[in-house]
Amino acid sequence: MQKTPTATSHTSGTHNTPKLVLMVVFDGAIATDIAGPLDIFASASLMKNEQLPTYQVEIVSLHGGLVTTWPTNIQMMSKPFSEFENKAIDTLLIAGGAHKSSVIENQPFIDCIRKAAQRARRVASICTGTFALAQAGLLDERSATTHWNWAEQLQERYPKIKVQPDAIYKKDGKLYSSAGMTAGIDLALALTEEDLGRETALKIAQYSVMFLKRPGGQSQFSSVLSYQKSDDARVIALQEWILANLQQNLSVDRMAEFLNMAPRTFARFFKQNVGTSPAKYVEEMRLNTARQYIENPQTSINEVVRRCGFENGEKMRRSFIRNLGISPQDYRNRFCSSQL
């Protein structure tokens, strides 16, 4: 009886044996989730000037054949899982995409991922591909991430996972997960750095015109506030008043006075209805408004500080770094509309 290859037997192979990288796809997968990471792996041998490829990259699906990507409707040819069932897998990648509910409810598809993951040296998901790993039970009691828009749903559906909503990518043992489309490219670069070292990974990054390690987390790309939406008219009125008066001293006492409450009563009331403390809410409203101003090159940083009610420029800088992982100036350099 032929012995099924394992991750151990694969990693002990000859130096010239390409590492097998399988990208798992399905109808509705996102084209960038597929092509972006695979381009990084394929670039490795170019950067090393080797005749033999460092990685053998393959696109696979449950039964093989053409799959149609979303939203571009690009058709890609895939090989069936069965073609690789007796081959050692170095890296198993799961693409993200639309219709994730139909994907995770496809039990044969999930079973194939689970079985392939058992003999892969490492397993990684791109964007909402994390849901497939979660459905296969591979992320229980592990840290993982996904696109910020789906992080809360991931946590609610799979409470055993330690969801890290701000991470660009996350490693826990041999399991890796990443955020949105381009985060899959960041992850692929990190995996090549693990294999080939920083020098080669840096060459790939330079060739691809990207950061070797992207500064900041997902928060810098999301302007959505994840607070509870209250039906209480008092809370709604207060929130509107806060947004209109960011330049003022918005202390707990001042906000409590607006609602005719004692400060302690108000603090409990606010957290119960909004899901965070009054001070934290005010800071994030100031931060979110500052981001909008900073994206306009006509508004100076000092003017943003004044309009948003930060005590001084240093306080605003600390707020940006604490919450977004980058400074206001770096944020402007990255997102300012005049950069195009």
mmCIF file of C-alpha atoms in Angstrom:
data_model
loop_
_atom_site.group_PDB
_atom_site.id
_atom_site.type_symbol
_atom_site.label_atom_id
_atom_site.label_comp_id
_atom_site.label_asym_id
_atom_site.label_seq_id
_atom_site.Cartn_x
_atom_site.Cartn_y
_atom_site.Cartn_z
ATOM 1 C CA MET A 1 0.000 0.000 0.000
ATOM 2 C CA GLN A 2 1.408 3.366 -1.001
ATOM 3 C CA LYS A 3 2.147 5.651 1.919
ATOM 4 C CA THR A 4 0.495 9.076 1.798
ATOM 5 C CA PRO A 5 3.136 11.838 1.850
ATOM 6 C CA THR A 6 3.220 14.038 4.909
ATOM 7 C CA ALA A 7 4.390 17.559 5.572
ATOM 8 C CA THR A 8 7.480 16.102 7.243
ATOM 9 C CA SER A 9 8.438 13.970 4.261
ATOM 10 C CA HIS A 10 7.963 16.937 1.965
ATOM 11 C CA THR A 11 10.178 19.354 3.835
ATOM 12 C CA SER A 12 12.983 16.838 3.960
ATOM 13 C CA GLY A 13 13.039 16.534 0.138
ATOM 14 C CA THR A 14 15.848 17.660 -2.127
ATOM 15 C CA HIS A 15 16.738 21.292 -2.431
ATOM 16 C CA ASN A 16 15.745 21.324 -6.118
ATOM 17 C CA THR A 17 12.231 19.977 -5.562
ATOM 18 C CA PRO A 18 9.716 22.812 -6.057
ATOM 19 C CA LYS A 19 7.428 23.429 -3.108
ATOM 20 C CA LEU A 20 3.832 22.600 -4.046
ATOM 21 C CA VAL A 21 1.452 25.528 -3.477
ATOM 22 C CA LEU A 22 -2.248 24.804 -3.988
ATOM 23 C CA MET A 23 -4.754 27.652 -4.319
ATOM 24 C CA VAL A 24 -8.281 26.397 -3.602
ATOM 25 C CA VAL A 25 -10.959 28.185 -5.650
ATOM 26 C CA PHE A 26 -14.683 28.014 -6.384
ATOM 27 C CA ASP A 27 -17.298 29.858 -8.428
ATOM 28 C CA GLY A 28 -17.485 33.355 -6.949
ATOM 29 C CA ALA A 29 -13.876 33.478 -5.736
ATOM 30 C CA ILE A 30 -12.157 36.871 -6.088
ATOM 31 C CA ALA A 31 -9.577 36.994 -8.888
ATOM 32 C CA THR A 32 -7.100 39.095 -6.887
ATOM 33 C CA ASP A 33 -7.276 36.614 -3.993
ATOM 34 C CA ILE A 34 -6.090 33.969 -6.434
ATOM 35 C CA ALA A 35 -3.645 35.710 -8.750
ATOM 36 C CA GLY A 36 -2.064 38.121 -6.252
ATOM 37 C CA PRO A 37 -0.554 35.584 -3.823
ATOM 38 C CA LEU A 38 0.366 33.134 -6.608
ATOM 39 C CA ASP A 39 2.278 35.881 -8.447
ATOM 40 C CA ILE A 40 4.367 36.419 -5.313
ATOM 41 C CA PHE A 41 5.277 32.719 -5.104
ATOM 42 C CA ALA A 42 5.973 32.566 -8.843
ATOM 43 C CA SER A 43 8.267 35.625 -8.593
ATOM 44 C CA ALA A 44 10.558 33.899 -6.105
ATOM 45 C CA SER A 45 12.566 31.927 -8.666
ATOM 46 C CA LEU A 46 12.932 35.063 -10.821
ATOM 47 C CA MET A 47 14.465 36.949 -7.905
ATOM 48 C CA LYS A 48 16.834 34.062 -7.159
ATOM 49 C CA ASN A 49 17.827 33.636 -10.834
ATOM 50 C CA GLU A 50 17.155 29.902 -10.614
ATOM 51 C CA GLN A 51 16.294 27.774 -13.627
ATOM 52 C CA LEU A 52 14.051 25.456 -11.616
ATOM 53 C CA PRO A 53 11.029 27.134 -9.976
ATOM 54 C CA THR A 54 11.141 27.531 -6.210
ATOM 55 C CA TYR A 55 7.402 26.872 -6.016
ATOM 56 C CA GLN A 56 5.015 24.821 -8.125
ATOM 57 C CA VAL A 57 1.771 26.818 -8.044
ATOM 58 C CA GLU A 58 -1.518 25.139 -8.927
ATOM 59 C CA ILE A 59 -5.159 26.226 -8.902
ATOM 60 C CA VAL A 60 -7.519 23.534 -7.619
ATOM 61 C CA SER A 61 -11.251 23.167 -7.046
ATOM 62 C CA LEU A 62 -13.514 20.393 -5.836
ATOM 63 C CA HIS A 63 -14.025 18.771 -9.259
ATOM 64 C CA GLY A 64 -11.681 20.786 -11.500
ATOM 65 C CA GLY A 65 -12.596 22.663 -14.661
ATOM 66 C CA LEU A 66 -13.515 26.301 -15.231
ATOM 67 C CA VAL A 67 -14.465 28.509 -12.279
ATOM 68 C CA THR A 68 -15.892 32.005 -12.666
ATOM 69 C CA THR A 69 -14.540 34.750 -10.433
ATOM 70 C CA TRP A 70 -16.532 37.539 -8.798
ATOM 71 C CA PRO A 71 -17.180 40.376 -9.561
ATOM 72 C CA THR A 72 -15.040 40.281 -12.724
ATOM 73 C CA ASN A 73 -16.546 37.103 -14.264
ATOM 74 C CA ILE A 74 -13.066 35.997 -15.312
ATOM 75 C CA GLN A 75 -12.917 32.271 -15.977
ATOM 76 C CA MET A 76 -9.952 30.313 -14.636
ATOM 77 C CA MET A 77 -9.058 26.693 -15.288
ATOM 78 C CA SER A 78 -8.591 24.595 -12.157
ATOM 79 C CA LYS A 79 -7.405 21.054 -11.491
ATOM 80 C CA PRO A 80 -9.426 18.650 -9.315
ATOM 81 C CA PHE A 81 -8.432 18.066 -5.698
ATOM 82 C CA SER A 82 -8.127 14.363 -6.498
ATOM 83 C CA GLU A 83 -5.093 14.991 -8.724
ATOM 84 C CA PHE A 84 -3.064 15.952 -5.647
ATOM 85 C CA GLU A 85 -4.455 13.566 -3.039
ATOM 86 C CA ASN A 86 -1.217 11.542 -2.950
ATOM 87 C CA LYS A 87 1.146 14.493 -3.165
ATOM 88 C CA ALA A 88 2.738 16.359 -0.299
ATOM 89 C CA ILE A 89 1.471 19.936 -0.054
ATOM 90 C CA ASP A 90 3.811 22.643 1.118
ATOM 91 C CA THR A 91 1.271 25.487 1.253
ATOM 92 C CA LEU A 92 -2.511 25.207 1.010
ATOM 93 C CA LEU A 93 -4.231 28.528 0.239
ATOM 94 C CA ILE A 94 -7.998 29.140 0.390
ATOM 95 C CA ALA A 95 -9.299 32.039 -1.701
ATOM 96 C CA GLY A 96 -12.056 34.323 -0.482
ATOM 97 C CA GLY A 97 -15.058 35.474 -2.420
ATOM 98 C CA ALA A 98 -18.764 36.065 -2.696
ATOM 99 C CA HIS A 99 -21.468 33.579 -1.718
ATOM 100 C CA LYS A 100 -19.409 32.339 1.210
ATOM 101 C CA SER A 101 -22.537 30.837 2.798
ATOM 102 C CA SER A 102 -22.993 28.450 -0.150
ATOM 103 C CA VAL A 103 -19.277 27.606 -0.002
ATOM 104 C CA ILE A 104 -19.173 26.703 3.686
ATOM 105 C CA GLU A 105 -22.394 24.725 3.356
ATOM 106 C CA ASN A 106 -20.811 22.568 0.636
ATOM 107 C CA GLN A 107 -19.739 19.666 2.839
ATOM 108 C CA PRO A 108 -17.650 17.798 0.218
ATOM 109 C CA PHE A 109 -15.712 21.026 -0.419
ATOM 110 C CA ILE A 110 -15.076 21.540 3.313
ATOM 111 C CA ASP A 111 -14.082 17.883 3.730
ATOM 112 C CA CYS A 112 -11.492 18.249 0.953
ATOM 113 C CA ILE A 113 -9.992 21.292 2.663
ATOM 114 C CA ARG A 114 -9.861 19.478 6.000
ATOM 115 C CA LYS A 115 -8.121 16.422 4.515
ATOM 116 C CA ALA A 116 -5.659 18.485 2.475
ATOM 117 C CA ALA A 117 -4.848 20.626 5.510
ATOM 118 C CA GLN A 118 -3.831 17.534 7.487
ATOM 119 C CA ARG A 119 -0.968 16.787 5.114
ATOM 120 C CA ALA A 120 0.007 20.370 4.262
ATOM 121 C CA ARG A 121 3.026 21.951 5.927
ATOM 122 C CA ARG A 122 1.032 25.135 6.354
ATOM 123 C CA VAL A 123 -2.477 26.366 5.562
ATOM 124 C CA ALA A 124 -3.536 29.930 4.807
ATOM 125 C CA SER A 125 -6.757 31.767 3.960
ATOM 126 C CA ILE A 126 -7.292 34.944 1.973
ATOM 127 C CA CYS A 127 -10.054 37.359 3.019
ATOM 128 C CA THR A 128 -13.328 35.440 3.623
ATOM 129 C CA GLY A 129 -11.534 32.176 2.905
ATOM 130 C CA THR A 130 -11.126 32.179 6.679
ATOM 131 C CA PHE A 131 -14.769 31.070 6.913
ATOM 132 C CA ALA A 132 -13.933 27.833 5.067
ATOM 133 C CA LEU A 133 -11.089 27.074 7.483
ATOM 134 C CA ALA A 134 -13.406 27.863 10.379
ATOM 135 C CA GLN A 135 -16.155 25.614 9.023
ATOM 136 C CA ALA A 136 -13.606 22.807 8.716
ATOM 137 C CA GLY A 137 -12.849 23.212 12.440
ATOM 138 C CA LEU A 138 -9.241 24.148 11.785
ATOM 139 C CA LEU A 139 -9.319 27.467 13.648
ATOM 140 C CA ASP A 140 -10.935 26.424 16.935
ATOM 141 C CA GLU A 141 -9.034 27.972 19.867
ATOM 142 C CA ARG A 142 -6.704 29.737 17.431
ATOM 143 C CA SER A 143 -6.151 33.392 16.527
ATOM 144 C CA ALA A 144 -7.300 34.398 13.044
ATOM 145 C CA THR A 145 -8.367 37.379 10.984
ATOM 146 C CA THR A 146 -10.470 38.193 7.937
ATOM 147 C CA HIS A 147 -11.650 41.300 6.090
ATOM 148 C CA TRP A 148 -12.735 43.919 8.654
ATOM 149 C CA ASN A 149 -16.259 43.967 7.226
ATOM 150 C CA TRP A 150 -16.760 40.298 8.098
ATOM 151 C CA ALA A 151 -14.774 40.026 11.341
ATOM 152 C CA GLU A 152 -17.773 40.455 13.629
ATOM 153 C CA GLN A 153 -19.752 37.839 11.690
ATOM 154 C CA LEU A 154 -16.802 35.432 11.884
ATOM 155 C CA GLN A 155 -16.652 35.843 15.654
ATOM 156 C CA GLU A 156 -20.398 35.392 16.089
ATOM 157 C CA ARG A 157 -20.604 32.309 13.892
ATOM 158 C CA TYR A 158 -17.459 30.647 15.267
ATOM 159 C CA PRO A 159 -17.103 31.752 18.913
ATOM 160 C CA LYS A 160 -14.161 29.397 19.539
ATOM 161 C CA ILE A 161 -11.949 31.488 17.241
ATOM 162 C CA LYS A 162 -9.911 34.359 18.693
ATOM 163 C CA VAL A 163 -10.705 36.869 15.947
ATOM 164 C CA GLN A 164 -8.141 39.660 15.454
ATOM 165 C CA PRO A 165 -10.113 42.215 13.402
ATOM 166 C CA ASP A 166 -7.293 44.716 12.869
ATOM 167 C CA ALA A 167 -4.582 42.301 11.720
ATOM 168 C CA ILE A 168 -3.413 42.401 8.087
ATOM 169 C CA TYR A 169 -2.514 38.747 8.505
ATOM 170 C CA LYS A 170 -2.215 36.391 11.448
ATOM 171 C CA LYS A 171 -0.167 33.266 12.162
ATOM 172 C CA ASP A 172 -1.119 30.637 14.735
ATOM 173 C CA GLY A 173 0.929 27.472 14.456
ATOM 174 C CA LYS A 174 0.773 26.246 10.873
ATOM 175 C CA LEU A 175 -2.491 28.147 10.286
ATOM 176 C CA TYR A 176 -2.384 31.577 8.657
ATOM 177 C CA SER A 177 -5.194 33.975 7.767
ATOM 178 C CA SER A 178 -5.309 37.365 6.087
ATOM 179 C CA ALA A 179 -7.636 40.307 5.620
ATOM 180 C CA GLY A 180 -8.898 41.703 2.290
ATOM 181 C CA MET A 181 -7.667 41.056 -1.237
ATOM 182 C CA THR A 182 -4.284 42.789 -1.114
ATOM 183 C CA ALA A 183 -3.627 41.414 2.377
ATOM 184 C CA GLY A 184 -3.328 38.009 0.726
ATOM 185 C CA ILE A 185 -0.362 39.404 -1.188
ATOM 186 C CA ASP A 186 1.163 40.654 2.086
ATOM 187 C CA LEU A 187 0.722 37.187 3.555
ATOM 188 C CA ALA A 188 2.262 35.448 0.541
ATOM 189 C CA LEU A 189 5.284 37.735 0.837
ATOM 190 C CA ALA A 190 5.607 36.868 4.541
ATOM 191 C CA LEU A 191 5.493 33.154 3.686
ATOM 192 C CA THR A 192 8.245 33.527 1.087
ATOM 193 C CA GLU A 193 10.316 35.404 3.664
ATOM 194 C CA GLU A 194 9.922 32.462 6.045
ATOM 195 C CA ASP A 195 11.165 30.108 3.326
ATOM 196 C CA LEU A 196 13.795 32.121 1.500
ATOM 197 C CA GLY A 197 14.932 34.844 3.888
ATOM 198 C CA ARG A 198 14.547 38.584 4.103
ATOM 199 C CA GLU A 199 16.856 39.449 1.189
ATOM 200 C CA THR A 200 14.867 37.477 -1.379
ATOM 201 C CA ALA A 201 11.531 38.624 0.059
ATOM 202 C CA LEU A 202 12.707 42.241 -0.124
ATOM 203 C CA LYS A 203 13.607 41.776 -3.804
ATOM 204 C CA ILE A 204 10.133 40.377 -4.475
ATOM 205 C CA ALA A 205 8.561 43.323 -2.641
ATOM 206 C CA GLN A 206 10.621 45.837 -4.596
ATOM 207 C CA TYR A 207 9.787 44.092 -7.868
ATOM 208 C CA SER A 208 6.080 44.147 -6.938
ATOM 209 C CA VAL A 209 6.233 47.799 -5.734
ATOM 210 C CA MET A 210 4.920 47.021 -2.255
ATOM 211 C CA PHE A 211 5.937 47.138 1.415
ATOM 212 C CA LEU A 212 7.860 44.158 2.739
ATOM 213 C CA LYS A 213 5.844 44.729 5.911
ATOM 214 C CA ARG A 214 2.860 47.047 5.564
ATOM 215 C CA PRO A 215 2.669 49.582 8.434
ATOM 216 C CA GLY A 216 -0.529 49.716 10.449
ATOM 217 C CA GLY A 217 -3.536 47.431 10.559
ATOM 218 C CA GLN A 218 -6.899 47.181 8.834
ATOM 219 C CA SER A 219 -8.303 50.126 10.792
ATOM 220 C CA GLN A 220 -6.508 52.589 8.517
ATOM 221 C CA PHE A 221 -8.684 51.360 5.620
ATOM 222 C CA SER A 222 -12.020 51.201 7.426
ATOM 223 C CA SER A 223 -14.102 54.227 8.363
ATOM 224 C CA VAL A 224 -16.905 52.132 9.853
ATOM 225 C CA LEU A 225 -17.566 52.562 13.564
ATOM 226 C CA SER A 226 -18.652 49.265 15.087
ATOM 227 C CA TYR A 227 -20.644 50.684 17.992
ATOM 228 C CA GLN A 228 -24.107 49.524 18.918
ATOM 229 C CA LYS A 229 -26.906 51.402 17.193
ATOM 230 C CA SER A 230 -29.237 52.718 19.858
ATOM 231 C CA ASP A 231 -32.954 53.393 19.405
ATOM 232 C CA ASP A 232 -32.931 55.667 22.444
ATOM 233 C CA ALA A 233 -33.702 59.217 21.291
ATOM 234 C CA ARG A 234 -31.491 60.631 24.044
ATOM 235 C CA VAL A 235 -28.451 58.728 22.784
ATOM 236 C CA ILE A 236 -29.115 59.738 19.184
ATOM 237 C CA ALA A 237 -29.440 63.393 20.174
ATOM 238 C CA LEU A 238 -26.235 63.231 22.202
ATOM 239 C CA GLN A 239 -24.296 61.622 19.353
ATOM 240 C CA GLU A 240 -25.448 64.313 16.948
ATOM 241 C CA TRP A 241 -24.471 66.987 19.470
ATOM 242 C CA ILE A 242 -21.016 65.444 19.962
ATOM 243 C CA LEU A 243 -20.360 65.414 16.215
ATOM 244 C CA ALA A 244 -21.414 69.072 15.925
ATOM 245 C CA ASN A 245 -19.267 70.161 18.892
ATOM 246 C CA LEU A 246 -15.979 68.294 18.526
ATOM 247 C CA GLN A 247 -14.032 71.511 19.127
ATOM 248 C CA GLN A 248 -15.477 71.835 22.630
ATOM 249 C CA ASN A 249 -14.312 70.237 25.849
ATOM 250 C CA LEU A 250 -16.398 67.056 25.710
ATOM 251 C CA SER A 251 -15.822 65.803 29.227
ATOM 252 C CA VAL A 252 -18.038 63.204 30.877
ATOM 253 C CA ASP A 253 -19.457 65.946 33.102
ATOM 254 C CA ARG A 254 -20.357 68.072 30.070
ATOM 255 C CA MET A 255 -22.032 65.175 28.252
ATOM 256 C CA ALA A 256 -23.868 64.135 31.407
ATOM 257 C CA GLU A 257 -25.126 67.695 31.768
ATOM 258 C CA PHE A 258 -26.471 67.552 28.193
ATOM 259 C CA LEU A 259 -28.649 64.586 29.190
ATOM 260 C CA ASN A 260 -29.478 65.917 32.657
ATOM 261 C CA MET A 261 -27.810 62.964 34.377
ATOM 262 C CA ALA A 262 -25.300 62.517 37.148
ATOM 263 C CA PRO A 263 -21.845 61.707 35.678
ATOM 264 C CA ARG A 264 -21.702 58.144 37.057
ATOM 265 C CA THR A 265 -25.234 57.373 35.948
ATOM 266 C CA PHE A 266 -24.489 58.818 32.529
ATOM 267 C CA ALA A 267 -21.272 56.773 32.097
ATOM 268 C CA ARG A 268 -23.155 53.518 32.821
ATOM 269 C CA PHE A 269 -26.064 54.552 30.600
ATOM 270 C CA PHE A 270 -23.785 55.459 27.698
ATOM 271 C CA LYS A 271 -21.753 52.243 27.773
ATOM 272 C CA GLN A 272 -24.895 50.146 28.018
ATOM 273 C CA ASN A 273 -26.411 51.831 24.960
ATOM 274 C CA VAL A 274 -23.332 52.431 22.803
ATOM 275 C CA GLY A 275 -20.961 49.664 23.833
ATOM 276 C CA THR A 276 -17.968 51.769 24.820
ATOM 277 C CA SER A 277 -17.037 54.512 27.265
ATOM 278 C CA PRO A 278 -17.953 58.162 26.532
ATOM 279 C CA ALA A 279 -14.288 59.171 26.357
ATOM 280 C CA LYS A 280 -13.421 56.422 23.879
ATOM 281 C CA TYR A 281 -16.416 57.302 21.737
ATOM 282 C CA VAL A 282 -15.426 60.973 21.588
ATOM 283 C CA GLU A 283 -11.847 60.070 20.673
ATOM 284 C CA GLU A 284 -12.960 57.860 17.801
ATOM 285 C CA MET A 285 -15.414 60.445 16.515
ATOM 286 C CA ARG A 286 -12.587 62.991 16.502
ATOM 287 C CA LEU A 287 -10.289 60.490 14.836
ATOM 288 C CA ASN A 288 -12.809 59.545 12.167
ATOM 289 C CA THR A 289 -13.511 63.197 11.387
ATOM 290 C CA ALA A 290 -9.789 63.977 11.309
ATOM 291 C CA ARG A 291 -9.257 61.259 8.723
ATOM 292 C CA GLN A 292 -11.795 62.883 6.422
ATOM 293 C CA TYR A 293 -10.119 66.292 6.773
ATOM 294 C CA ILE A 294 -6.626 64.854 6.280
ATOM 295 C CA GLU A 295 -7.656 63.256 3.003
ATOM 296 C CA ASN A 296 -8.221 66.808 1.714
ATOM 297 C CA PRO A 297 -4.789 68.315 0.886
ATOM 298 C CA GLN A 298 -6.151 71.854 1.294
ATOM 299 C CA THR A 299 -6.551 71.400 5.065
ATOM 300 C CA SER A 300 -3.369 71.741 7.104
ATOM 301 C CA ILE A 301 -2.594 69.303 9.905
ATOM 302 C CA ASN A 302 -2.809 72.142 12.445
ATOM 303 C CA GLU A 303 -6.256 73.065 11.130
ATOM 304 C CA VAL A 304 -7.360 69.430 11.484
ATOM 305 C CA VAL A 305 -6.208 69.480 15.115
ATOM 306 C CA ARG A 306 -8.289 72.591 15.767
ATOM 307 C CA ARG A 307 -11.428 71.481 13.953
ATOM 308 C CA CYS A 308 -11.510 68.062 15.604
ATOM 309 C CA GLY A 309 -10.889 69.271 19.140
ATOM 310 C CA PHE A 310 -7.594 67.550 19.846
ATOM 311 C CA GLU A 311 -5.681 69.322 22.610
ATOM 312 C CA ASN A 312 -2.614 69.635 20.374
ATOM 313 C CA GLY A 313 -0.883 67.996 17.422
ATOM 314 C CA GLU A 314 0.951 65.490 19.599
ATOM 315 C CA LYS A 315 -2.334 64.261 21.120
ATOM 316 C CA MET A 316 -3.748 63.716 17.641
ATOM 317 C CA ARG A 317 -0.594 61.918 16.513
ATOM 318 C CA ARG A 318 -0.772 59.563 19.494
ATOM 319 C CA SER A 319 -4.435 58.864 18.784
ATOM 320 C CA PHE A 320 -3.646 57.980 15.160
ATOM 321 C CA ILE A 321 -0.783 55.668 16.105
ATOM 322 C CA ARG A 322 -2.737 54.018 18.925
ATOM 323 C CA ASN A 323 -5.825 53.345 16.821
ATOM 324 C CA LEU A 324 -4.550 53.127 13.231
ATOM 325 C CA GLY A 325 -0.891 52.238 13.606
ATOM 326 C CA ILE A 326 0.330 55.203 11.532
ATOM 327 C CA SER A 327 0.880 58.930 12.054
ATOM 328 C CA PRO A 328 -1.407 61.642 10.587
ATOM 329 C CA GLN A 329 1.266 62.606 8.058
ATOM 330 C CA ASP A 330 1.734 58.986 6.959
ATOM 331 C CA TYR A 331 -2.031 58.683 6.649
ATOM 332 C CA ARG A 332 -2.114 61.771 4.434
ATOM 333 C CA ASN A 333 0.728 60.473 2.289
ATOM 334 C CA ARG A 334 -1.177 57.226 1.768
ATOM 335 C CA PHE A 335 -4.733 58.429 1.302
ATOM 336 C CA CYS A 336 -4.604 62.082 0.266
ATOM 337 C CA SER A 337 -6.644 62.589 -2.909
ATOM 338 C CA SER A 338 -3.918 64.733 -4.491
ATOM 339 C CA GLN A 339 -1.473 61.813 -4.588
ATOM 340 C CA LEU A 340 -2.972 60.464 -7.851
#
